C-alpha cells in the first residue's frame, strides 16, 4: 500500500494539471451519509420519489422532498472538513490543483479552504435555496426556520414561486457553465484523481473517461470497487481521509517542503 501511495504522490508532484473528482464518499468521515452504501440516503428513500418532475408535479411530493432534504441538511450543517478535504485544499495552496470537480452539495471543499474559482459544483449546493421562477436566492438556514415553524413546502416572497435547495435533482438540467468547464478541463488534465464516488451517475461519471481518453493518468481512491477500476492506472480501496493525508505527506517531501 505504501508504495502505491508514494507512486500517486510522485504523479502529483510531476503533474502539470491535476484534477480531483469528488463524490459523497469524500464526506462520510465528516458524518454525512453517502447515497448508495448500506445506510446511505437511497437506502432510506426511493430516488424515484425525488426526481425533479415529481417536485414540480404536486404539493405532496414537494412536502416529501423538503422532509428528506431537511434530514440531509441536519447532517450537512454541522459537518466539518476531514483529512481528505484538508489535503485537497493543501494541494491548491501548493499550486498543484488545476480544479476540483465535485458532485457534493455540502460545501466542505470551501470550508476546508479551496477557493471558489477552483471548485466546480456539478450538482449544485445545499447551502442555498433558490426560487425556480424568479431565481431569487435564500440562505438555507432562513428557509429551514420557516419549515420549523410549520411551512411544509415554502414559497418565494418575491413571486410566490416554488423554493427548492439549489441542488440538481435527477431529471433537472445540469449547470451549463460548470459542466462545460468540467468536460474541458478533464480533456486537458494529465492526472485525474477520483475520491469517494461510485461513478454510476451521468454525466458526472463521464469525466474520468474523458480524462483517460485524452491521455491522463487515472487514480481511483474509493472504499468499494467502481465500474472504472479496470481502466484506472492505480486503485486504492480504502478510506479517503487517511489515504489522502499520507499522499499529501509524500507530495510535500517530493516538493522538498518541510513542515
Ligand atoms: N472513503 C472512501 N470511499 C468511501 C468512503 C470513505 N470514507 N465512504 C464511502 N465511500 C465510497 C463508497 O464505497 C461508494 O462507492 O464512496 C462511494 C459513494 O458513492 P455514492 O453514494 O454513489 O455517491 P456519489 O458517487 O457521489 O453519487 C453520485 O448520485 O445520488 C446522486 O446526486 C447524488 O451526487 C450524487 C450522485
PDB file of N, CA and C and ligand atoms in Angstrom, residues 21-29 33-37 42 47 103-105 123 168-170 195-201 204 221-226 238-241, ligand 1:
ATOM      1  N   UNK A  21     -11.658  14.679  -8.464  1.00  0.00           N
ATOM      2  CA  UNK A  21     -13.089  14.487  -8.740  1.00  0.00           C
ATOM      3  C   UNK A  21     -13.693  13.843  -7.501  1.00  0.00           C
ATOM      4  N   UNK A  22     -14.605  14.551  -6.816  1.00  0.00           N
ATOM      5  CA  UNK A  22     -15.079  14.010  -5.538  1.00  0.00           C
ATOM      6  C   UNK A  22     -16.553  13.655  -5.546  1.00  0.00           C
ATOM      7  N   UNK A  23     -16.865  12.651  -4.732  1.00  0.00           N
ATOM      8  CA  UNK A  23     -18.246  12.202  -4.540  1.00  0.00           C
ATOM      9  C   UNK A  23     -18.549  12.102  -3.059  1.00  0.00           C
ATOM     10  N   UNK A  24     -19.726  11.600  -2.762  1.00  0.00           N
ATOM     11  CA  UNK A  24     -20.223  11.579  -1.377  1.00  0.00           C
ATOM     12  C   UNK A  24     -19.316  10.803  -0.429  1.00  0.00           C
ATOM     13  N   UNK A  25     -18.522   9.885  -0.977  1.00  0.00           N
ATOM     14  CA  UNK A  25     -17.621   9.104  -0.132  1.00  0.00           C
ATOM     15  C   UNK A  25     -16.531   9.963   0.494  1.00  0.00           C
ATOM     16  N   UNK A  26     -16.308  11.151  -0.089  1.00  0.00           N
ATOM     17  CA  UNK A  26     -15.316  12.069   0.466  1.00  0.00           C
ATOM     18  C   UNK A  26     -15.795  12.639   1.796  1.00  0.00           C
ATOM     19  N   UNK A  27     -17.109  12.704   1.974  1.00  0.00           N
ATOM     20  CA  UNK A  27     -17.662  13.384   3.159  1.00  0.00           C
ATOM     21  C   UNK A  27     -18.239  12.463   4.221  1.00  0.00           C
ATOM     22  N   UNK A  28     -18.165  11.134   4.031  1.00  0.00           N
ATOM     23  CA  UNK A  28     -18.729  10.250   5.063  1.00  0.00           C
ATOM     24  C   UNK A  28     -17.941  10.360   6.368  1.00  0.00           C
ATOM     25  N   UNK A  29     -16.630  10.576   6.283  1.00  0.00           N
ATOM     26  CA  UNK A  29     -15.826  10.726   7.501  1.00  0.00           C
ATOM     27  C   UNK A  29     -16.106  12.068   8.200  1.00  0.00           C
ATOM     28  N   UNK A  33     -23.875  10.919   5.442  1.00  0.00           N
ATOM     29  CA  UNK A  33     -24.002   9.618   4.771  1.00  0.00           C
ATOM     30  C   UNK A  33     -23.896   9.775   3.249  1.00  0.00           C
ATOM     31  N   UNK A  34     -23.360   8.777   2.571  1.00  0.00           N
ATOM     32  CA  UNK A  34     -23.364   8.834   1.102  1.00  0.00           C
ATOM     33  C   UNK A  34     -24.716   8.317   0.605  1.00  0.00           C
ATOM     34  N   UNK A  35     -24.821   8.002  -0.693  1.00  0.00           N
ATOM     35  CA  UNK A  35     -26.119   7.656  -1.271  1.00  0.00           C
ATOM     36  C   UNK A  35     -26.334   6.164  -1.419  1.00  0.00           C
ATOM     37  N   UNK A  36     -25.271   5.418  -1.863  1.00  0.00           N
ATOM     38  CA  UNK A  36     -25.514   4.041  -2.272  1.00  0.00           C
ATOM     39  C   UNK A  36     -24.881   2.991  -1.355  1.00  0.00           C
ATOM     40  N   UNK A  37     -24.235   3.438  -0.272  1.00  0.00           N
ATOM     41  CA  UNK A  37     -23.699   2.447   0.674  1.00  0.00           C
ATOM     42  C   UNK A  37     -24.824   2.007   1.602  1.00  0.00           C
ATOM     43  N   UNK A  42     -30.135   6.615  -0.340  1.00  0.00           N
ATOM     44  CA  UNK A  42     -31.035   5.831  -1.194  1.00  0.00           C
ATOM     45  C   UNK A  42     -31.369   4.469  -0.582  1.00  0.00           C
ATOM     46  N   UNK A  47     -35.084   6.959  -4.708  1.00  0.00           N
ATOM     47  CA  UNK A  47     -34.705   8.116  -5.546  1.00  0.00           C
ATOM     48  C   UNK A  47     -35.801   8.516  -6.534  1.00  0.00           C
ATOM     49  N   UNK A 103     -19.357  16.350  -7.067  1.00  0.00           N
ATOM     50  CA  UNK A 103     -20.781  16.020  -7.127  1.00  0.00           C
ATOM     51  C   UNK A 103     -21.441  16.391  -5.796  1.00  0.00           C
ATOM     52  N   UNK A 104     -20.621  16.794  -4.832  1.00  0.00           N
ATOM     53  CA  UNK A 104     -21.118  17.031  -3.473  1.00  0.00           C
ATOM     54  C   UNK A 104     -21.805  18.385  -3.338  1.00  0.00           C
ATOM     55  N   UNK A 105     -22.823  18.412  -2.501  1.00  0.00           N
ATOM     56  CA  UNK A 105     -23.642  19.606  -2.291  1.00  0.00           C
ATOM     57  C   UNK A 105     -23.390  20.213  -0.911  1.00  0.00           C
ATOM     58  N   UNK A 123     -23.428  19.304  -9.090  1.00  0.00           N
ATOM     59  CA  UNK A 123     -24.802  19.014  -8.626  1.00  0.00           C
ATOM     60  C   UNK A 123     -25.333  20.107  -7.710  1.00  0.00           C
ATOM     61  N   UNK A 168     -29.017  19.913  -7.789  1.00  0.00           N
ATOM     62  CA  UNK A 168     -29.532  19.402  -9.066  1.00  0.00           C
ATOM     63  C   UNK A 168     -30.155  18.034  -8.815  1.00  0.00           C
ATOM     64  N   UNK A 169     -31.467  17.942  -8.989  1.00  0.00           N
ATOM     65  CA  UNK A 169     -32.157  16.658  -8.791  1.00  0.00           C
ATOM     66  C   UNK A 169     -32.128  15.848 -10.081  1.00  0.00           C
ATOM     67  N   UNK A 170     -32.354  14.531  -9.943  1.00  0.00           N
ATOM     68  CA  UNK A 170     -32.470  13.705 -11.139  1.00  0.00           C
ATOM     69  C   UNK A 170     -33.565  14.309 -12.027  1.00  0.00           C
ATOM     70  N   UNK A 195     -12.065  10.560  -5.842  1.00  0.00           N
ATOM     71  CA  UNK A 195     -12.079  10.276  -4.403  1.00  0.00           C
ATOM     72  C   UNK A 195     -13.523  10.115  -3.935  1.00  0.00           C
ATOM     73  N   UNK A 196     -13.896   8.883  -3.540  1.00  0.00           N
ATOM     74  CA  UNK A 196     -15.178   8.643  -2.902  1.00  0.00           C
ATOM     75  C   UNK A 196     -16.395   8.780  -3.792  1.00  0.00           C
ATOM     76  N   UNK A 197     -16.376   8.112  -4.953  1.00  0.00           N
ATOM     77  CA  UNK A 197     -17.560   8.117  -5.803  1.00  0.00           C
ATOM     78  C   UNK A 197     -17.785   6.724  -6.401  1.00  0.00           C
ATOM     79  N   UNK A 198     -19.033   6.321  -6.507  1.00  0.00           N
ATOM     80  CA  UNK A 198     -19.366   5.018  -7.100  1.00  0.00           C
ATOM     81  C   UNK A 198     -19.312   5.091  -8.629  1.00  0.00           C
ATOM     82  N   UNK A 199     -19.203   6.315  -9.169  1.00  0.00           N
ATOM     83  CA  UNK A 199     -19.064   6.533 -10.623  1.00  0.00           C
ATOM     84  C   UNK A 199     -20.188   5.874 -11.417  1.00  0.00           C
ATOM     85  N   UNK A 200     -21.421   6.058 -10.953  1.00  0.00           N
ATOM     86  CA  UNK A 200     -22.566   5.480 -11.676  1.00  0.00           C
ATOM     87  C   UNK A 200     -23.554   6.536 -12.162  1.00  0.00           C
ATOM     88  N   UNK A 201     -23.337   7.815 -11.802  1.00  0.00           N
ATOM     89  CA  UNK A 201     -24.311   8.843 -12.170  1.00  0.00           C
ATOM     90  C   UNK A 201     -23.773   9.743 -13.282  1.00  0.00           C
ATOM     91  N   UNK A 204     -21.791  13.247 -14.770  1.00  0.00           N
ATOM     92  CA  UNK A 204     -20.577  13.427 -13.965  1.00  0.00           C
ATOM     93  C   UNK A 204     -19.590  12.275 -14.180  1.00  0.00           C
ATOM     94  N   UNK A 221      -9.552   6.419  -5.643  1.00  0.00           N
ATOM     95  CA  UNK A 221      -9.491   6.150  -4.201  1.00  0.00           C
ATOM     96  C   UNK A 221     -10.937   6.018  -3.747  1.00  0.00           C
ATOM     97  N   UNK A 222     -11.352   4.774  -3.489  1.00  0.00           N
ATOM     98  CA  UNK A 222     -12.748   4.542  -3.125  1.00  0.00           C
ATOM     99  C   UNK A 222     -12.818   3.281  -2.257  1.00  0.00           C
ATOM    100  N   UNK A 223     -13.671   3.331  -1.228  1.00  0.00           N
ATOM    101  CA  UNK A 223     -13.736   2.188  -0.320  1.00  0.00           C
ATOM    102  C   UNK A 223     -14.161   0.923  -1.083  1.00  0.00           C
ATOM    103  N   UNK A 224     -15.129   1.026  -1.975  1.00  0.00           N
ATOM    104  CA  UNK A 224     -15.647  -0.131  -2.710  1.00  0.00           C
ATOM    105  C   UNK A 224     -15.222  -0.075  -4.186  1.00  0.00           C
ATOM    106  N   UNK A 225     -15.251  -1.221  -4.874  1.00  0.00           N
ATOM    107  CA  UNK A 225     -14.908  -1.233  -6.295  1.00  0.00           C
ATOM    108  C   UNK A 225     -15.846  -0.342  -7.104  1.00  0.00           C
ATOM    109  N   UNK A 226     -15.332   0.215  -8.216  1.00  0.00           N
ATOM    110  CA  UNK A 226     -16.157   1.022  -9.126  1.00  0.00           C
ATOM    111  C   UNK A 226     -16.103   0.399 -10.517  1.00  0.00           C
ATOM    112  N   UNK A 238      -9.792   2.106  -0.014  1.00  0.00           N
ATOM    113  CA  UNK A 238      -9.540   2.464   1.385  1.00  0.00           C
ATOM    114  C   UNK A 238     -10.269   3.741   1.748  1.00  0.00           C
ATOM    115  N   UNK A 239     -10.075   4.196   2.986  1.00  0.00           N
ATOM    116  CA  UNK A 239     -10.719   5.406   3.491  1.00  0.00           C
ATOM    117  C   UNK A 239     -10.038   6.648   2.913  1.00  0.00           C
ATOM    118  N   UNK A 240     -10.823   7.583   2.436  1.00  0.00           N
ATOM    119  CA  UNK A 240     -10.281   8.779   1.778  1.00  0.00           C
ATOM    120  C   UNK A 240      -9.392   9.601   2.699  1.00  0.00           C
ATOM    121  N   UNK A 241      -9.834   9.827   3.957  1.00  0.00           N
ATOM    122  CA  UNK A 241      -9.109  10.716   4.867  1.00  0.00           C
ATOM    123  C   UNK A 241      -7.657  10.302   5.083  1.00  0.00           C
TER     124      UNK A 241
HETATM  125  N1  LIG B   1     -13.517   6.753   1.845  1.00  0.00           N
HETATM  126  C1  LIG B   1     -13.507   6.300   0.549  1.00  0.00           C
HETATM  127  N2  LIG B   1     -14.628   5.906  -0.126  1.00  0.00           N
HETATM  128  C2  LIG B   1     -15.789   5.962   0.561  1.00  0.00           C
HETATM  129  C3  LIG B   1     -15.876   6.392   1.913  1.00  0.00           C
HETATM  130  C4  LIG B   1     -14.659   6.805   2.562  1.00  0.00           C
HETATM  131  N3  LIG B   1     -14.654   7.250   3.801  1.00  0.00           N
HETATM  132  N4  LIG B   1     -17.183   6.338   2.302  1.00  0.00           N
HETATM  133  C5  LIG B   1     -17.876   5.881   1.220  1.00  0.00           C
HETATM  134  N5  LIG B   1     -17.041   5.641   0.189  1.00  0.00           N
HETATM  135  C6  LIG B   1     -17.377   5.228  -1.181  1.00  0.00           C
HETATM  136  C7  LIG B   1     -18.438   4.143  -1.255  1.00  0.00           C
HETATM  137  O1  LIG B   1     -17.803   2.888  -1.331  1.00  0.00           O
HETATM  138  C8  LIG B   1     -19.197   4.479  -2.549  1.00  0.00           C
HETATM  139  O2  LIG B   1     -18.689   3.701  -3.639  1.00  0.00           O
HETATM  140  O3  LIG B   1     -17.931   6.358  -1.812  1.00  0.00           O
HETATM  141  C9  LIG B   1     -18.855   5.948  -2.820  1.00  0.00           C
HETATM  142  C10 LIG B   1     -20.061   6.886  -2.743  1.00  0.00           C
HETATM  143  O4  LIG B   1     -20.892   6.568  -3.816  1.00  0.00           O
HETATM  144  P1  LIG B   1     -22.375   7.176  -3.890  1.00  0.00           P
HETATM  145  O5  LIG B   1     -23.049   7.035  -2.597  1.00  0.00           O
HETATM  146  O6  LIG B   1     -22.999   6.576  -5.095  1.00  0.00           O
HETATM  147  O7  LIG B   1     -22.098   8.738  -4.086  1.00  0.00           O
HETATM  148  P2  LIG B   1     -21.723   9.533  -5.423  1.00  0.00           P
HETATM  149  O8  LIG B   1     -20.850   8.734  -6.318  1.00  0.00           O
HETATM  150  O9  LIG B   1     -21.257  10.857  -5.017  1.00  0.00           O
HETATM  151  O10 LIG B   1     -23.184   9.685  -6.112  1.00  0.00           O
HETATM  152  C11 LIG B   1     -23.304  10.463  -7.243  1.00  0.00           C
HETATM  153  O11 LIG B   1     -25.687  10.365  -7.106  1.00  0.00           O
HETATM  154  O12 LIG B   1     -27.498  10.306  -5.762  1.00  0.00           O
HETATM  155  C12 LIG B   1     -26.802  11.103  -6.622  1.00  0.00           C
HETATM  156  O13 LIG B   1     -26.706  13.464  -6.718  1.00  0.00           O
HETATM  157  C13 LIG B   1     -26.275  12.368  -5.979  1.00  0.00           C
HETATM  158  O14 LIG B   1     -24.125  13.445  -6.312  1.00  0.00           O
HETATM  159  C14 LIG B   1     -24.757  12.212  -6.067  1.00  0.00           C
HETATM  160  C15 LIG B   1     -24.592  11.256  -7.217  1.00  0.00           C
END
